[in-house]
CSV table of C-alpha atoms in Angstrom, one decimal:
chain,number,residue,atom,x,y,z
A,1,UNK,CA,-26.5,-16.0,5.2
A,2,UNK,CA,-29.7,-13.9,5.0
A,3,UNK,CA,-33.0,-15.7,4.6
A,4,UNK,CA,-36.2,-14.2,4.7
A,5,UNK,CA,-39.9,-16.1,4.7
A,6,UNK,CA,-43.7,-15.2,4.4
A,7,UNK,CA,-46.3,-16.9,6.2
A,8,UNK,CA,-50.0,-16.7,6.6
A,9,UNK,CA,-53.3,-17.5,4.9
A,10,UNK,CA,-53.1,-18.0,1.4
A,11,UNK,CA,-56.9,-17.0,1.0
A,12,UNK,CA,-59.2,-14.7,2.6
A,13,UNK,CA,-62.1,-13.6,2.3
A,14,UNK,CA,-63.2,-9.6,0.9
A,15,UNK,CA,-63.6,-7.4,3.8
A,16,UNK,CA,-61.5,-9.5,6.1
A,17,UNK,CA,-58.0,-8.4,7.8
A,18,UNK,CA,-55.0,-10.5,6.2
A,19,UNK,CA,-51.9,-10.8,8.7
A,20,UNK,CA,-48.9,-12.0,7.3
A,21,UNK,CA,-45.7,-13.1,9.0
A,22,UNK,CA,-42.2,-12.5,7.6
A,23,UNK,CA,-39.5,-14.5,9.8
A,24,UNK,CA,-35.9,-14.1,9.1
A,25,UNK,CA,-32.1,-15.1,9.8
A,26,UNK,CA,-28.7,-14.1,9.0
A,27,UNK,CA,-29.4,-9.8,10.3
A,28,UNK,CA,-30.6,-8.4,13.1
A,29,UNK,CA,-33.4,-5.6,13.3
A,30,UNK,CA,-31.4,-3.6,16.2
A,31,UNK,CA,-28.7,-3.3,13.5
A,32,UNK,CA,-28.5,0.4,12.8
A,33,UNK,CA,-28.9,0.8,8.6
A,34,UNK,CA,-31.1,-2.1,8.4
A,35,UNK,CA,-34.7,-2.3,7.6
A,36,UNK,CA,-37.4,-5.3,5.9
A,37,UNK,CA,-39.6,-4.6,3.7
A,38,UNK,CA,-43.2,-5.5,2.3
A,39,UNK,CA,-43.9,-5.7,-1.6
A,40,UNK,CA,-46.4,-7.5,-3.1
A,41,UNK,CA,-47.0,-8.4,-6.9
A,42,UNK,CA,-50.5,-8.9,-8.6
A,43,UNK,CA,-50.6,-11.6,-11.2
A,44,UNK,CA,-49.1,-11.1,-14.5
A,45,UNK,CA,-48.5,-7.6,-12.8
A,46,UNK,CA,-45.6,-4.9,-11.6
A,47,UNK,CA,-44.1,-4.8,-8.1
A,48,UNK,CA,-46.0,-2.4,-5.6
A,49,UNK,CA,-43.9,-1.6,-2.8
A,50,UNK,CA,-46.5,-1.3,0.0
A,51,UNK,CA,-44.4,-0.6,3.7
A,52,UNK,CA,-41.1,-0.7,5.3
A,53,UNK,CA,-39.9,-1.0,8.8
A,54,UNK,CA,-36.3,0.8,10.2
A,55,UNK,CA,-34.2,-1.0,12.3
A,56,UNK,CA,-35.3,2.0,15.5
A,57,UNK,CA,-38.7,1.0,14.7
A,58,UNK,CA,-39.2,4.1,12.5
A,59,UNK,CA,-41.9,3.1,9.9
A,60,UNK,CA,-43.0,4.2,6.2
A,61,UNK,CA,-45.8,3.1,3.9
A,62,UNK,CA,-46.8,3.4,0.4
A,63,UNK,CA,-49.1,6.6,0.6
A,64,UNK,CA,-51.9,4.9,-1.5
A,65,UNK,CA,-52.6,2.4,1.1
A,66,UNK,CA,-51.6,4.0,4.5
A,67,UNK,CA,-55.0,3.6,5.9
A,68,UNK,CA,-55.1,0.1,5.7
A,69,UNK,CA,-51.4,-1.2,6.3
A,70,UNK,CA,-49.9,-1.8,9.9
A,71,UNK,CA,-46.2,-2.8,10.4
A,72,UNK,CA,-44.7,-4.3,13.2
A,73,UNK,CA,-41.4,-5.9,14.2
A,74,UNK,CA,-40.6,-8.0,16.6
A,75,UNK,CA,-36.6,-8.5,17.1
A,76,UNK,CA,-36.5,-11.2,19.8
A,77,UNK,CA,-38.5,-13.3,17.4
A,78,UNK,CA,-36.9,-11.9,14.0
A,79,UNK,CA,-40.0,-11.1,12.5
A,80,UNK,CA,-42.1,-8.5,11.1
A,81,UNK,CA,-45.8,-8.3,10.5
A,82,UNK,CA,-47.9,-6.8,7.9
A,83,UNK,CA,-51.3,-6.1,8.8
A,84,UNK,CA,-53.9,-5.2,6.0
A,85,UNK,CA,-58.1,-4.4,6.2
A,86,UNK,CA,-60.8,-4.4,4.7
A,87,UNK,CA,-59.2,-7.0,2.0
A,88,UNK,CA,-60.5,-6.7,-1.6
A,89,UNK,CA,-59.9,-8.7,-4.8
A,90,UNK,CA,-57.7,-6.9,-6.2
A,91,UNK,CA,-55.4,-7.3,-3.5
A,92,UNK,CA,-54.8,-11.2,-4.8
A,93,UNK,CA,-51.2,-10.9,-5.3
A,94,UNK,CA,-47.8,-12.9,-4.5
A,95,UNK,CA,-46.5,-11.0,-1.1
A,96,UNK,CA,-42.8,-10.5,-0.3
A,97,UNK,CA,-40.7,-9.5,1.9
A,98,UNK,CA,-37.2,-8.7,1.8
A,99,UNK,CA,-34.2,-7.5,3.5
A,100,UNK,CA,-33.8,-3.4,2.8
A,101,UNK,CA,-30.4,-1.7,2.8
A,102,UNK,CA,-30.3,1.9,3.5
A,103,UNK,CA,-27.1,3.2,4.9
A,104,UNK,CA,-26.1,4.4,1.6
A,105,UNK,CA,-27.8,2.5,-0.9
A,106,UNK,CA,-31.6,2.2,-0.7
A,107,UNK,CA,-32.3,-1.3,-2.0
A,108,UNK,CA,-33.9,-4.7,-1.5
A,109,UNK,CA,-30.6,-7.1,-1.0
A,110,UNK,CA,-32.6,-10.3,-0.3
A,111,UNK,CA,-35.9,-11.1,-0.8
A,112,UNK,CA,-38.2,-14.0,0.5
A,113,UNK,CA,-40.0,-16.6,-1.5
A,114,UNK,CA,-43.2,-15.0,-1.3
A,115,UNK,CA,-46.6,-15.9,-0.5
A,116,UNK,CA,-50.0,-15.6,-2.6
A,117,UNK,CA,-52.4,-14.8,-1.3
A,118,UNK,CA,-56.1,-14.9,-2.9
A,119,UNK,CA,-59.0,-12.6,-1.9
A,120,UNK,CA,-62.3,-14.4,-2.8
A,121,UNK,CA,-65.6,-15.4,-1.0
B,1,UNK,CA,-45.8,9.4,-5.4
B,2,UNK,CA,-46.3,7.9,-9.2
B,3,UNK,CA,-44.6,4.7,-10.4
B,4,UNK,CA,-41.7,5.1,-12.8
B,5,UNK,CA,-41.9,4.7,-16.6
B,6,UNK,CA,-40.4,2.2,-18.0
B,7,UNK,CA,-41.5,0.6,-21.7
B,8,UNK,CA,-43.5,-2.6,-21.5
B,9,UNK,CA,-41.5,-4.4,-23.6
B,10,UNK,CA,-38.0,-4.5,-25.4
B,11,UNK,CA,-36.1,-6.6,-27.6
B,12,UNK,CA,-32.9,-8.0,-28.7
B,13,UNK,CA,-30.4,-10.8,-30.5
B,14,UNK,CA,-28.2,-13.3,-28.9
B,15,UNK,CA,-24.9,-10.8,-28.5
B,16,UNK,CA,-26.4,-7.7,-28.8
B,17,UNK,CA,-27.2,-4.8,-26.4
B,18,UNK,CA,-30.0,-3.5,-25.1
B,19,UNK,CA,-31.3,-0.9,-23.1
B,20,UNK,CA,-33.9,-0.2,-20.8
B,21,UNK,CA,-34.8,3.1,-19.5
B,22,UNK,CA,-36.5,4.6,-16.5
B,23,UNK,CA,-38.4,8.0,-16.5
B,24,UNK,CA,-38.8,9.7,-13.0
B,25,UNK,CA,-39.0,13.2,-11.9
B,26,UNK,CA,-36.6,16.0,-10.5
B,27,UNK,CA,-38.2,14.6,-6.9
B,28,UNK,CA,-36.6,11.1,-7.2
B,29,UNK,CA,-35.1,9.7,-10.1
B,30,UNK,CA,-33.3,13.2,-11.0
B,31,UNK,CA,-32.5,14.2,-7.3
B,32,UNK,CA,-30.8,11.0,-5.9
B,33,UNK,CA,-28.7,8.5,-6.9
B,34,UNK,CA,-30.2,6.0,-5.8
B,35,UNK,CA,-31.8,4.2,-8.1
B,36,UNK,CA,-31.8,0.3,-8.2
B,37,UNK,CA,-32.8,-2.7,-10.7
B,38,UNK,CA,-34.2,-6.2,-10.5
B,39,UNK,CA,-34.7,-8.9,-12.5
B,40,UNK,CA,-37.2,-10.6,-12.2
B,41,UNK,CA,-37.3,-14.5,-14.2
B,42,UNK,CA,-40.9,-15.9,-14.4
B,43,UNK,CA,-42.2,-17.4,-11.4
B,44,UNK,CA,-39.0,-16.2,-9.4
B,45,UNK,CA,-38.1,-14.0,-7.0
B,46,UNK,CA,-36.7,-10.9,-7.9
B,47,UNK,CA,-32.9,-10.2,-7.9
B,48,UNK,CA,-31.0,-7.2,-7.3
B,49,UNK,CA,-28.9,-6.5,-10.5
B,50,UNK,CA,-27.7,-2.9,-9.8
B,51,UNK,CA,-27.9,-0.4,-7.0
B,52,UNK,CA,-27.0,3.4,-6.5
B,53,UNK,CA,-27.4,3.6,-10.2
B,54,UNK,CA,-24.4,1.7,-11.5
B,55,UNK,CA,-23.4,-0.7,-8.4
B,56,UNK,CA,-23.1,-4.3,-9.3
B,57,UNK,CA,-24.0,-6.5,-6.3
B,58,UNK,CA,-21.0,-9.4,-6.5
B,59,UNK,CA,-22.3,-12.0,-8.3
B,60,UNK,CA,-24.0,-9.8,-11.1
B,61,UNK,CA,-22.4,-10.5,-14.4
B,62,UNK,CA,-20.1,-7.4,-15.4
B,63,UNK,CA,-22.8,-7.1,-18.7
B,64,UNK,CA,-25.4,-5.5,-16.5
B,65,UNK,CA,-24.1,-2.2,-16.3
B,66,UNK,CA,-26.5,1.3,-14.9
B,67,UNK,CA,-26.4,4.9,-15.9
B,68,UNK,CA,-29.0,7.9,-15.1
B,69,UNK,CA,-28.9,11.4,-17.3
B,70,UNK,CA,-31.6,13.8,-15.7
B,71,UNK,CA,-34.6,12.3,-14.9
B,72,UNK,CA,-34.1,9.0,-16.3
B,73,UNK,CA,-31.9,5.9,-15.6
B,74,UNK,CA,-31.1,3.0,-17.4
B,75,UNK,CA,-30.0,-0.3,-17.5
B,76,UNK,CA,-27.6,-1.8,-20.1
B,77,UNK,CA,-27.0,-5.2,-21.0
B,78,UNK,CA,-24.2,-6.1,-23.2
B,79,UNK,CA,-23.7,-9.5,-24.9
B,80,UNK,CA,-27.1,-10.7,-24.2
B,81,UNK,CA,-27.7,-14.5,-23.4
B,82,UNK,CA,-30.8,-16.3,-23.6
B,83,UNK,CA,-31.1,-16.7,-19.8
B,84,UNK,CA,-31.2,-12.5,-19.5
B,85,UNK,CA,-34.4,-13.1,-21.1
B,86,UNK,CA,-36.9,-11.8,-17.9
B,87,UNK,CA,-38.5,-8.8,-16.5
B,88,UNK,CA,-36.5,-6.0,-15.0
B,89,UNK,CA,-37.9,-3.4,-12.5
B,90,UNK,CA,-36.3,-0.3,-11.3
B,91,UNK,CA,-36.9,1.6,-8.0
B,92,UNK,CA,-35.6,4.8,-6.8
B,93,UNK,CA,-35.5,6.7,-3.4
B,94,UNK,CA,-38.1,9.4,-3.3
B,95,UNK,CA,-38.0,10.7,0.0
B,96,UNK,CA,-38.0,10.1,3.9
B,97,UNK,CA,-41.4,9.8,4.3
B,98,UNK,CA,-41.9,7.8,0.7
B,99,UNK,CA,-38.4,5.7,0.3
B,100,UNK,CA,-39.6,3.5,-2.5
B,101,UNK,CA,-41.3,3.7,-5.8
B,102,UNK,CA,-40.9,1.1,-9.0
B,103,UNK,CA,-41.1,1.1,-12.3
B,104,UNK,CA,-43.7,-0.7,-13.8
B,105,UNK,CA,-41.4,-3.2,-15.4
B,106,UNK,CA,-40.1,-4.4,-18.4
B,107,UNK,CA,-40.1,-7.2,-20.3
B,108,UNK,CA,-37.0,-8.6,-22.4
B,109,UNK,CA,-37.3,-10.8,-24.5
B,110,UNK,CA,-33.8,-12.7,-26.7
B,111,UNK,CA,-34.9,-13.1,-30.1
């Protein structure tokens, strides 16, 4: 059974570095075909993916954000960690992250609860 | 890479069908299959509903049914129930260095 959970500050302040922490069971991140995910959700808005981490530590992000995103794994732990700067507004948004699939398919299997976090002084 | 189109909103009755389409470009929707929906209820997580275009996850009720014609996919659901009523993303493969883009969502609503 896969399970996936966010963790970290649920507000920060605007100019501030927000480090979230997504642990997880049920995979392994040395698994060839595997890969987690970050996407976050703004209120009452769409998904935005934002990064992606490969099971050989090979690593993608959204190209609107690249500067400020930093992914990480760490498979003894099961976890991977998104590191954003220079926080803003209207990066207040519910953050998930979820299992990714890409052997053939391409596609979020299982997704965590999500976290939201707020960005206000 | 630009989000998908998808239309903001959409509509239908108790045992009807509806459809909900997804506009991409020759670079992603039109050169891969490999595009995949979500549903997304309000206040939940979202949930895969179709992958590679018109793969049913086990699970996924046999209404939800995908296609793709060009540029655009879509997402068909037959019979529609009052618990369908949500909002539905799709994402498609775009390339190596950009894997994933979404749509900017839909919502249903069952009259």
């Amino acid at each position: 059974q896969i399970t996936l959970k966010e963790s970290g500050p649920t507000l920060v302040k605007p100019t501030q570095t927000l480090t979230l922490t997504c642990t997880f069971s049920g995979f392994s991140l040395r698994t060839y075909g595997v890969g987690v995910g970050w996407i976050r959700q703004p209120p009452g808005k769409a998904l935005e993916w934002l990064t992606l981490i490969y099971w050989d530590n090979d690593k993608r992000y959204s190209p609107s954000l690249k500067s400020r995103l930093t992914i990480t794994k760490d498979t003894s732990k099961n976890q991977v960690v998104l590191t954003m700067t220079s926080m803003d507004p209207v990066d207040t948004a519910t953050y998930y992250c979820a299992h990714y699939y890409w052997t053939s398919g391409h596609y979020f299997d299982y997704w965590g609860q999500g976290i939201l976090v707020t960005v206000s002084s | 890479q630009s989000a998908l189109t998808q239309p903001a909103s959409v509509s239908g009755s108790p045992g009807q069908s509806i459809t909900i389409s997804c506009t991409g470009t020759s670079s992603d929707v039109g050169h891969f299959n490999l595009v995949s929906w979500y549903q997304q209820h309000p206040g939940k997580v979202p949930k895969l509903m179709i992958s590679e275009v018109n793969k049913r996850p086990s699970g996924v009720s046999n209404r939800f049914s995908g296609s793709k014609s060009g540029n655009t996919a879509s997402l068909t659901i037959s019979g529609l129930q009052a618990e369908d009523e949500a909002d539905y993303y799709c994402s498609s493969y775009a390339s190596s260095s950009t894997p994933v883009v979404f749509g900017g969502g839909t919502k249903l609503t069952v009259l």
